[in-house]
Amino acid sequence: MIFNILFSIVIWGTLLFAVFKFIPVTGINVGQKYLKMPVHKGISVSTETMLKIFFAALLFRMAVYFISVISAVLMLKPDKLTIDFILNSWSRWDALRYISITENGYMGMLEENEPVNCVFFPLYPWLVRLFHIFIRDTRCACLVVSTLAYSGAMPFLYALVAGEYGRRTGVLTCIYLSVAPFSFFLGGMMSESVFLFTTVLSWYCISRKKWMYAGIAGFFAAMSRIAGVLIVIPFIMEIIESNSLLIQTKKYKKFFTKSIRQGIWGLIIPCGILVYLLINYRYTGNPFKFMEYQQKFWHHTSCYFGKGLQTMWNDTLSSGRNWISKMDLFIPQTAAYTIEAIIIAIFCYRHRSVYTIYFIAYFILNTGITWSMSGARYAALNIPFYIIIAEITEKNEKLQIGFILSSAMLFGIYGTMYLAGHQIM
C-alpha cells in the first residue's frame, strides 16, 4: 500500500504543478514570478545535419547487430554460425507474434482457437509485410523496418530538442535514448522503433506548427501502440500556446476560430485507434475483444497506476520470486518507473508543462495494469525523460560519461540476456 500512496502523491502532485505552470499561457498571471525556467537558446537544424544524424544512428545499429552476433555465439555456443541462428536469436517473445501477423494475418498463432494476436497493433507488421515484398525472410524484414524507423527518428528527435534547448542537449538526448538499458529493442523485431519514429515525427511537426503533417504522423503513432494517441496532448497544448496572445488580448472569438481550424487535424490521431478496434471487430465480432484476450492469456487488466506500481514492488521484494525472474522481469521495470517518477518530480520546474504532462500521461498509461511483464521496454520510450536528463547533464561532462557508461553496460547485459532467451520482454 505504501508505494501506491507514494507514487500517487508524487505523480498527481507533479501533474497539478504542471497544470498550474501552464495557466499563465492563457494570460492569467498566477504565481508567474515563482515559475521561471532556465533560459534555453534553441538553434535551427539544417537538412544536412539531420542526414548526418540519420547515418550515424544507422551505423550505431549496425555496430549493435555485429556485437549481438558475438554475444549470441558466446552465450548459446551454436555448432555452426548461420543466418538462421542470428535471426532466431532476435525472434523471441512478442517478436514471434509480429512475425506471425506479417505472414498469416491476425488468424495466425491461435490460442484455444482464438485469434489472440488481435492484442497487437497493426502498423509494424503491415510495414514489415510491405518490405517483405523485397526481403523474402520475414525476420530480416522485421530488423530492416526497425533499424530504418529508429534511424529515421533520431534526426527528428535531435531537431525537436535542439530547436528549443540547443545543440548539446539535442545530441545528448539522442545518445541517452539510444543507449538506454532496454533500447536494444529499437533494433529488434517489435514495434518500439516504429512507435518512436511516428511519435517523434508528429511532435517535430507540432513544434513547427505543421498541424496537418502532425495529425497524419500522430494517426500512424496511434496505429503502432496505444500510447501513440498521447501525442494529442502536445498537439492541443501547442495550439493553445501558439494562440495565447489572442487570449491575452481578449480576442476570444478569433482564438477559438483559429484553434479549431488548426486543431481539426488532431481529430485524425485517434482514428489510428479506430483502425485497431476495427481489426478486433473484423476477426472477433467485438472491437474490445483485445481486453478479454489480455486478461485471459497475459493476465493483464487495467487498474489504477498506483496499484500497478505497488504490484511491481511487491513482485520485486517478494521472497516467493526467484532471483532470475526478478532480474529478468521485475527489478528492471520497477527501477525504471521509480527513477522516472523521482526525476520528473524534482526537475519538472525546469521544463515547459507540455513535456511534464505528456510524461505523466505516458507513465500512468503504462503502469496502469495489474501484472506488467514489459514495463521496462515501455518505460524506455518516455521521450521527455531523456530531454530532462540531457538538460540536467549538459554542462557536466562527468555526469554525461557516467550516465552513458552505466546505461550502455545495462544495455549490453540485458540485450545479451534477451538474445540468450531470458524472459526479457
PDB file of C-alpha atoms in Angstrom, residues 159-404:
ATOM      1  CA  ALA A 159      15.819  18.780 -34.380  1.00  0.00           C
ATOM      2  CA  LEU A 160      12.920  18.860 -31.905  1.00  0.00           C
ATOM      3  CA  VAL A 161      15.162  19.162 -28.844  1.00  0.00           C
ATOM      4  CA  ALA A 162      17.914  21.327 -30.353  1.00  0.00           C
ATOM      5  CA  GLY A 163      15.295  23.742 -31.663  1.00  0.00           C
ATOM      6  CA  GLU A 164      14.314  24.520 -28.075  1.00  0.00           C
ATOM      7  CA  TYR A 165      17.324  23.625 -25.905  1.00  0.00           C
ATOM      8  CA  GLY A 166      20.352  23.897 -28.181  1.00  0.00           C
ATOM      9  CA  ARG A 167      22.770  21.563 -29.959  1.00  0.00           C
ATOM     10  CA  ARG A 168      24.349  19.873 -26.944  1.00  0.00           C
ATOM     11  CA  THR A 169      21.072  18.927 -25.289  1.00  0.00           C
ATOM     12  CA  GLY A 170      19.796  17.634 -28.622  1.00  0.00           C
ATOM     13  CA  VAL A 171      22.836  15.409 -29.094  1.00  0.00           C
ATOM     14  CA  LEU A 172      22.728  14.104 -25.515  1.00  0.00           C
ATOM     15  CA  THR A 173      19.015  13.306 -25.782  1.00  0.00           C
ATOM     16  CA  CYS A 174      19.642  11.123 -28.837  1.00  0.00           C
ATOM     17  CA  ILE A 175      22.606   9.385 -27.215  1.00  0.00           C
ATOM     18  CA  TYR A 176      20.844   8.759 -23.902  1.00  0.00           C
ATOM     19  CA  LEU A 177      17.784   7.275 -25.592  1.00  0.00           C
ATOM     20  CA  SER A 178      19.913   5.137 -27.912  1.00  0.00           C
ATOM     21  CA  VAL A 179      21.946   3.519 -25.125  1.00  0.00           C
ATOM     22  CA  ALA A 180      19.174   3.238 -22.524  1.00  0.00           C
ATOM     23  CA  PRO A 181      19.180  -0.250 -20.964  1.00  0.00           C
ATOM     24  CA  PHE A 182      16.155  -1.545 -22.894  1.00  0.00           C
ATOM     25  CA  SER A 183      16.685   0.444 -26.094  1.00  0.00           C
ATOM     26  CA  PHE A 184      18.169  -2.629 -27.753  1.00  0.00           C
ATOM     27  CA  PHE A 185      14.503  -3.329 -28.616  1.00  0.00           C
ATOM     28  CA  LEU A 186      14.670  -0.386 -31.035  1.00  0.00           C
ATOM     29  CA  GLY A 187      16.521  -2.672 -33.416  1.00  0.00           C
ATOM     30  CA  GLY A 188      14.532  -5.787 -32.619  1.00  0.00           C
ATOM     31  CA  MET A 189      11.509  -7.456 -34.170  1.00  0.00           C
ATOM     32  CA  MET A 190       8.957  -5.416 -32.242  1.00  0.00           C
ATOM     33  CA  SER A 191       7.032  -2.191 -32.735  1.00  0.00           C
ATOM     34  CA  GLU A 192       9.099   0.090 -30.465  1.00  0.00           C
ATOM     35  CA  SER A 193      11.097   1.797 -33.211  1.00  0.00           C
ATOM     36  CA  VAL A 194       8.014   2.470 -35.363  1.00  0.00           C
ATOM     37  CA  PHE A 195       6.214   3.928 -32.343  1.00  0.00           C
ATOM     38  CA  LEU A 196       9.271   6.108 -31.624  1.00  0.00           C
ATOM     39  CA  PHE A 197       9.558   7.329 -35.218  1.00  0.00           C
ATOM     40  CA  THR A 198       5.890   8.237 -35.662  1.00  0.00           C
ATOM     41  CA  THR A 199       5.646   9.908 -32.246  1.00  0.00           C
ATOM     42  CA  VAL A 200       8.821  11.956 -32.675  1.00  0.00           C
ATOM     43  CA  LEU A 201       7.867  12.918 -36.233  1.00  0.00           C
ATOM     44  CA  SER A 202       4.447  14.108 -35.069  1.00  0.00           C
ATOM     45  CA  TRP A 203       5.961  16.075 -32.183  1.00  0.00           C
ATOM     46  CA  TYR A 204       8.526  17.643 -34.526  1.00  0.00           C
ATOM     47  CA  CYS A 205       5.734  18.749 -36.881  1.00  0.00           C
ATOM     48  CA  ILE A 206       3.794  20.133 -33.894  1.00  0.00           C
ATOM     49  CA  SER A 207       6.824  22.189 -32.863  1.00  0.00           C
ATOM     50  CA  ARG A 208       6.991  23.600 -36.411  1.00  0.00           C
ATOM     51  CA  LYS A 209       3.216  24.248 -36.384  1.00  0.00           C
ATOM     52  CA  LYS A 210       2.677  21.928 -39.333  1.00  0.00           C
ATOM     53  CA  TRP A 211      -0.655  20.718 -37.966  1.00  0.00           C
ATOM     54  CA  MET A 212      -1.749  18.578 -40.895  1.00  0.00           C
ATOM     55  CA  TYR A 213       1.501  16.596 -41.008  1.00  0.00           C
ATOM     56  CA  ALA A 214       1.471  16.308 -37.207  1.00  0.00           C
ATOM     57  CA  GLY A 215      -2.028  14.839 -37.331  1.00  0.00           C
ATOM     58  CA  ILE A 216      -1.103  12.323 -40.028  1.00  0.00           C
ATOM     59  CA  ALA A 217       2.039  11.207 -38.182  1.00  0.00           C
ATOM     60  CA  GLY A 218       0.013  11.009 -34.972  1.00  0.00           C
ATOM     61  CA  PHE A 219      -2.524   8.786 -36.714  1.00  0.00           C
ATOM     62  CA  PHE A 220       0.252   6.328 -37.532  1.00  0.00           C
ATOM     63  CA  ALA A 221       1.631   6.604 -33.981  1.00  0.00           C
ATOM     64  CA  ALA A 222      -1.779   5.543 -32.667  1.00  0.00           C
ATOM     65  CA  MET A 223      -1.663   2.575 -35.065  1.00  0.00           C
ATOM     66  CA  SER A 224       1.660   1.430 -33.648  1.00  0.00           C
ATOM     67  CA  ARG A 225       0.843   1.358 -29.915  1.00  0.00           C
ATOM     68  CA  ILE A 226      -1.996   2.611 -27.755  1.00  0.00           C
ATOM     69  CA  ALA A 227       0.410   5.154 -26.230  1.00  0.00           C
ATOM     70  CA  GLY A 228       0.710   6.713 -29.687  1.00  0.00           C
ATOM     71  CA  VAL A 229      -2.597   8.508 -29.156  1.00  0.00           C
ATOM     72  CA  LEU A 230      -0.983  10.536 -26.352  1.00  0.00           C
ATOM     73  CA  ILE A 231       0.673  12.766 -28.951  1.00  0.00           C
ATOM     74  CA  VAL A 232      -2.670  14.565 -28.969  1.00  0.00           C
ATOM     75  CA  ILE A 233      -1.577  16.159 -25.662  1.00  0.00           C
ATOM     76  CA  PRO A 234       1.292  18.248 -27.098  1.00  0.00           C
ATOM     77  CA  PHE A 235      -0.863  18.836 -30.199  1.00  0.00           C
ATOM     78  CA  ILE A 236      -3.581  20.565 -28.148  1.00  0.00           C
ATOM     79  CA  MET A 237      -1.226  22.317 -25.750  1.00  0.00           C
ATOM     80  CA  GLU A 238       0.954  23.764 -28.512  1.00  0.00           C
ATOM     81  CA  ILE A 239      -2.118  25.105 -30.338  1.00  0.00           C
ATOM     82  CA  ILE A 240      -3.262  26.850 -27.159  1.00  0.00           C
ATOM     83  CA  GLU A 241       0.217  28.253 -26.510  1.00  0.00           C
ATOM     84  CA  SER A 242       0.766  29.407 -30.107  1.00  0.00           C
ATOM     85  CA  ASN A 243      -2.534  31.323 -29.994  1.00  0.00           C
ATOM     86  CA  SER A 244      -2.173  32.550 -26.411  1.00  0.00           C
ATOM     87  CA  LEU A 245      -1.692  36.176 -27.460  1.00  0.00           C
ATOM     88  CA  LEU A 246      -5.273  36.180 -28.723  1.00  0.00           C
ATOM     89  CA  ILE A 247      -6.469  35.144 -25.256  1.00  0.00           C
ATOM     90  CA  GLN A 248      -4.313  37.725 -23.542  1.00  0.00           C
ATOM     91  CA  THR A 249      -5.680  40.462 -25.814  1.00  0.00           C
ATOM     92  CA  LYS A 250      -9.233  39.139 -25.227  1.00  0.00           C
ATOM     93  CA  LYS A 251      -9.811  38.223 -28.862  1.00  0.00           C
ATOM     94  CA  TYR A 252     -11.640  35.091 -27.812  1.00  0.00           C
ATOM     95  CA  LYS A 253     -13.645  34.560 -30.984  1.00  0.00           C
ATOM     96  CA  LYS A 254     -10.523  34.708 -33.135  1.00  0.00           C
ATOM     97  CA  PHE A 255      -8.742  32.385 -30.686  1.00  0.00           C
ATOM     98  CA  PHE A 256     -11.434  29.717 -30.930  1.00  0.00           C
ATOM     99  CA  THR A 257     -11.784  30.073 -34.703  1.00  0.00           C
ATOM    100  CA  LYS A 258      -8.052  29.759 -35.308  1.00  0.00           C
ATOM    101  CA  SER A 259      -7.592  26.962 -32.749  1.00  0.00           C
ATOM    102  CA  ILE A 260     -10.434  24.912 -34.230  1.00  0.00           C
ATOM    103  CA  ARG A 261      -9.084  25.390 -37.760  1.00  0.00           C
ATOM    104  CA  GLN A 262      -5.663  24.139 -36.659  1.00  0.00           C
ATOM    105  CA  GLY A 263      -6.948  21.548 -34.215  1.00  0.00           C
ATOM    106  CA  ILE A 264      -9.217  19.819 -36.723  1.00  0.00           C
ATOM    107  CA  TRP A 265      -6.162  17.895 -37.902  1.00  0.00           C
ATOM    108  CA  GLY A 266      -5.787  16.484 -34.410  1.00  0.00           C
ATOM    109  CA  LEU A 267      -9.001  14.535 -34.907  1.00  0.00           C
ATOM    110  CA  ILE A 268      -7.049  12.285 -37.267  1.00  0.00           C
ATOM    111  CA  ILE A 269      -4.887  10.988 -34.399  1.00  0.00           C
ATOM    112  CA  PRO A 270      -7.475   8.868 -32.530  1.00  0.00           C
ATOM    113  CA  CYS A 271      -8.501   7.322 -35.853  1.00  0.00           C
ATOM    114  CA  GLY A 272      -5.387   5.166 -35.538  1.00  0.00           C
ATOM    115  CA  ILE A 273      -7.011   3.533 -32.510  1.00  0.00           C
ATOM    116  CA  LEU A 274     -10.214   3.085 -34.518  1.00  0.00           C
ATOM    117  CA  VAL A 275      -8.283   1.053 -37.100  1.00  0.00           C
ATOM    118  CA  TYR A 276      -7.125  -1.231 -34.285  1.00  0.00           C
ATOM    119  CA  LEU A 277     -10.664  -1.583 -32.948  1.00  0.00           C
ATOM    120  CA  LEU A 278     -11.940  -2.385 -36.437  1.00  0.00           C
ATOM    121  CA  ILE A 279      -9.373  -5.182 -36.693  1.00  0.00           C
ATOM    122  CA  ASN A 280     -10.695  -6.642 -33.444  1.00  0.00           C
ATOM    123  CA  TYR A 281     -14.244  -6.350 -34.744  1.00  0.00           C
ATOM    124  CA  ARG A 282     -13.297  -7.901 -38.085  1.00  0.00           C
ATOM    125  CA  TYR A 283     -11.767 -11.026 -36.530  1.00  0.00           C
ATOM    126  CA  THR A 284     -13.791 -11.457 -33.333  1.00  0.00           C
ATOM    127  CA  GLY A 285     -17.025  -9.512 -33.768  1.00  0.00           C
ATOM    128  CA  ASN A 286     -16.120  -7.361 -30.748  1.00  0.00           C
ATOM    129  CA  PRO A 287     -14.000  -4.177 -31.107  1.00  0.00           C
ATOM    130  CA  PHE A 288     -12.839  -4.522 -27.484  1.00  0.00           C
ATOM    131  CA  LYS A 289     -12.027  -8.227 -27.596  1.00  0.00           C
ATOM    132  CA  PHE A 290      -8.339  -7.457 -27.075  1.00  0.00           C
ATOM    133  CA  MET A 291      -9.113  -6.575 -23.436  1.00  0.00           C
ATOM    134  CA  GLU A 292     -10.533 -10.045 -22.838  1.00  0.00           C
ATOM    135  CA  TYR A 293      -7.523 -11.679 -24.504  1.00  0.00           C
ATOM    136  CA  GLN A 294      -5.074  -9.601 -22.470  1.00  0.00           C
ATOM    137  CA  GLN A 295      -6.747 -10.705 -19.263  1.00  0.00           C
ATOM    138  CA  LYS A 296      -7.136 -14.366 -20.230  1.00  0.00           C
ATOM    139  CA  PHE A 297      -3.782 -15.067 -21.879  1.00  0.00           C
ATOM    140  CA  TRP A 298      -1.476 -12.354 -20.475  1.00  0.00           C
ATOM    141  CA  HIS A 299      -3.152 -11.737 -17.091  1.00  0.00           C
ATOM    142  CA  HIS A 300      -3.390  -8.010 -17.848  1.00  0.00           C
ATOM    143  CA  THR A 301      -6.288  -5.941 -16.582  1.00  0.00           C
ATOM    144  CA  SER A 302      -6.482  -2.180 -16.330  1.00  0.00           C
ATOM    145  CA  CYS A 303      -6.115  -0.720 -12.856  1.00  0.00           C
ATOM    146  CA  TYR A 304      -5.169   2.455 -11.033  1.00  0.00           C
ATOM    147  CA  PHE A 305      -1.499   3.177 -11.792  1.00  0.00           C
ATOM    148  CA  GLY A 306      -0.592   3.246  -8.104  1.00  0.00           C
ATOM    149  CA  LYS A 307      -1.896  -0.286  -7.713  1.00  0.00           C
ATOM    150  CA  GLY A 308       0.125  -1.375 -10.763  1.00  0.00           C
ATOM    151  CA  LEU A 309       3.292   0.094  -9.272  1.00  0.00           C
ATOM    152  CA  GLN A 310       2.538  -1.446  -5.889  1.00  0.00           C
ATOM    153  CA  THR A 311       2.288  -4.839  -7.617  1.00  0.00           C
ATOM    154  CA  MET A 312       5.657  -4.281  -9.300  1.00  0.00           C
ATOM    155  CA  TRP A 313       7.283  -3.503  -5.958  1.00  0.00           C
ATOM    156  CA  ASN A 314       5.572  -6.483  -4.313  1.00  0.00           C
ATOM    157  CA  ASP A 315       6.949  -8.799  -7.028  1.00  0.00           C
ATOM    158  CA  THR A 316      10.403  -7.263  -6.699  1.00  0.00           C
ATOM    159  CA  LEU A 317      10.523  -7.683  -2.930  1.00  0.00           C
ATOM    160  CA  SER A 318       8.675 -10.996  -2.744  1.00  0.00           C
ATOM    161  CA  SER A 319      10.570 -13.953  -1.309  1.00  0.00           C
ATOM    162  CA  GLY A 320       8.398 -16.209  -3.458  1.00  0.00           C
ATOM    163  CA  ARG A 321      10.016 -14.985  -6.678  1.00  0.00           C
ATOM    164  CA  ASN A 322      13.332 -16.487  -7.735  1.00  0.00           C
ATOM    165  CA  TRP A 323      16.201 -14.152  -8.489  1.00  0.00           C
ATOM    166  CA  ILE A 324      16.305 -14.969 -12.195  1.00  0.00           C
ATOM    167  CA  SER A 325      12.708 -13.869 -12.744  1.00  0.00           C
ATOM    168  CA  LYS A 326      13.340 -10.809 -10.574  1.00  0.00           C
ATOM    169  CA  MET A 327      16.378  -9.802 -12.620  1.00  0.00           C
ATOM    170  CA  ASP A 328      14.616 -10.546 -15.919  1.00  0.00           C
ATOM    171  CA  LEU A 329      11.198  -9.011 -15.310  1.00  0.00           C
ATOM    172  CA  PHE A 330      10.541  -7.234 -12.046  1.00  0.00           C
ATOM    173  CA  ILE A 331      13.633  -5.300 -10.976  1.00  0.00           C
ATOM    174  CA  PRO A 332      14.195  -3.531 -14.344  1.00  0.00           C
ATOM    175  CA  GLN A 333      10.657  -2.201 -14.684  1.00  0.00           C
ATOM    176  CA  THR A 334      10.312  -1.295 -11.009  1.00  0.00           C
ATOM    177  CA  ALA A 335      13.628   0.561 -11.061  1.00  0.00           C
ATOM    178  CA  ALA A 336      12.812   2.297 -14.361  1.00  0.00           C
ATOM    179  CA  TYR A 337       9.463   3.676 -13.242  1.00  0.00           C
ATOM    180  CA  THR A 338      10.752   4.646  -9.795  1.00  0.00           C
ATOM    181  CA  ILE A 339      13.684   6.576 -11.269  1.00  0.00           C
ATOM    182  CA  GLU A 340      11.423   8.263 -13.812  1.00  0.00           C
ATOM    183  CA  ALA A 341       8.957   9.355 -11.106  1.00  0.00           C
ATOM    184  CA  ILE A 342      11.763  10.836  -8.993  1.00  0.00           C
ATOM    185  CA  ILE A 343      13.333  12.682 -11.925  1.00  0.00           C
ATOM    186  CA  ILE A 344      10.087  14.249 -13.187  1.00  0.00           C
ATOM    187  CA  ALA A 345       9.092  15.344  -9.667  1.00  0.00           C
ATOM    188  CA  ILE A 346      12.432  17.040  -8.966  1.00  0.00           C
ATOM    189  CA  PHE A 347      13.188  18.632 -12.325  1.00  0.00           C
ATOM    190  CA  CYS A 348       9.823  19.366 -13.961  1.00  0.00           C
ATOM    191  CA  TYR A 349      10.114  23.046 -12.956  1.00  0.00           C
ATOM    192  CA  ARG A 350      12.952  23.436 -15.469  1.00  0.00           C
ATOM    193  CA  HIS A 351      10.783  22.482 -18.461  1.00  0.00           C
ATOM    194  CA  ARG A 352       7.606  23.521 -20.196  1.00  0.00           C
ATOM    195  CA  SER A 353       4.418  21.899 -18.978  1.00  0.00           C
ATOM    196  CA  VAL A 354       3.853  20.095 -22.271  1.00  0.00           C
ATOM    197  CA  TYR A 355       6.787  17.765 -21.543  1.00  0.00           C
ATOM    198  CA  THR A 356       5.693  17.100 -17.958  1.00  0.00           C
ATOM    199  CA  ILE A 357       2.057  16.399 -18.808  1.00  0.00           C
ATOM    200  CA  TYR A 358       2.959  14.075 -21.698  1.00  0.00           C
ATOM    201  CA  PHE A 359       5.495  12.331 -19.432  1.00  0.00           C
ATOM    202  CA  ILE A 360       2.879  11.728 -16.733  1.00  0.00           C
ATOM    203  CA  ALA A 361       0.191  10.585 -19.177  1.00  0.00           C
ATOM    204  CA  TYR A 362       2.624   8.081 -20.700  1.00  0.00           C
ATOM    205  CA  PHE A 363       3.720   6.981 -17.224  1.00  0.00           C
ATOM    206  CA  ILE A 364       0.150   6.425 -15.986  1.00  0.00           C
ATOM    207  CA  LEU A 365      -0.932   4.588 -19.133  1.00  0.00           C
ATOM    208  CA  ASN A 366       1.932   2.104 -18.962  1.00  0.00           C
ATOM    209  CA  THR A 367       1.794   1.441 -15.226  1.00  0.00           C
ATOM    210  CA  GLY A 368      -1.968   1.036 -15.009  1.00  0.00           C
ATOM    211  CA  ILE A 369      -2.051  -2.748 -15.468  1.00  0.00           C
ATOM    212  CA  THR A 370      -2.240  -5.482 -12.858  1.00  0.00           C
ATOM    213  CA  TRP A 371       0.719  -7.626 -13.901  1.00  0.00           C
ATOM    214  CA  SER A 372       3.284  -5.948 -16.097  1.00  0.00           C
ATOM    215  CA  MET A 373       5.857  -8.029 -17.968  1.00  0.00           C
ATOM    216  CA  SER A 374       7.187  -5.454 -20.451  1.00  0.00           C
ATOM    217  CA  GLY A 375       7.291  -2.391 -18.243  1.00  0.00           C
ATOM    218  CA  ALA A 376      10.991  -1.704 -18.738  1.00  0.00           C
ATOM    219  CA  ARG A 377      10.566  -1.839 -22.524  1.00  0.00           C
ATOM    220  CA  TYR A 378       7.697   0.645 -22.387  1.00  0.00           C
ATOM    221  CA  ALA A 379       9.427   2.916 -19.877  1.00  0.00           C
ATOM    222  CA  ALA A 380      12.410   3.159 -22.232  1.00  0.00           C
ATOM    223  CA  LEU A 381      10.356   5.233 -24.684  1.00  0.00           C
ATOM    224  CA  ASN A 382       9.142   8.005 -22.380  1.00  0.00           C
ATOM    225  CA  ILE A 383      10.763  10.661 -24.564  1.00  0.00           C
ATOM    226  CA  PRO A 384      10.690  13.670 -22.179  1.00  0.00           C
ATOM    227  CA  PHE A 385      12.714  11.661 -19.637  1.00  0.00           C
ATOM    228  CA  TYR A 386      15.775  11.819 -21.898  1.00  0.00           C
ATOM    229  CA  ILE A 387      15.262  15.516 -22.602  1.00  0.00           C
ATOM    230  CA  ILE A 388      15.210  16.194 -18.868  1.00  0.00           C
ATOM    231  CA  ILE A 389      18.339  14.109 -18.197  1.00  0.00           C
ATOM    232  CA  ALA A 390      20.145  15.756 -21.138  1.00  0.00           C
ATOM    233  CA  GLU A 391      19.289  19.239 -19.879  1.00  0.00           C
ATOM    234  CA  ILE A 392      20.457  18.360 -16.356  1.00  0.00           C
ATOM    235  CA  THR A 393      23.808  16.978 -17.513  1.00  0.00           C
ATOM    236  CA  GLU A 394      24.618  19.201 -20.487  1.00  0.00           C
ATOM    237  CA  LYS A 395      27.211  21.220 -18.553  1.00  0.00           C
ATOM    238  CA  ASN A 396      28.657  18.356 -16.528  1.00  0.00           C
ATOM    239  CA  GLU A 397      30.862  16.048 -18.562  1.00  0.00           C
ATOM    240  CA  LYS A 398      31.406  13.611 -15.693  1.00  0.00           C
ATOM    241  CA  LEU A 399      27.660  13.086 -15.305  1.00  0.00           C
ATOM    242  CA  GLN A 400      27.346  12.595 -19.062  1.00  0.00           C
ATOM    243  CA  ILE A 401      30.051   9.936 -19.124  1.00  0.00           C
ATOM    244  CA  GLY A 402      28.643   8.237 -16.027  1.00  0.00           C
ATOM    245  CA  PHE A 403      25.118   8.085 -17.441  1.00  0.00           C
ATOM    246  CA  ILE A 404      26.257   6.841 -20.845  1.00  0.00           C
TER     247      ILE A 404
END
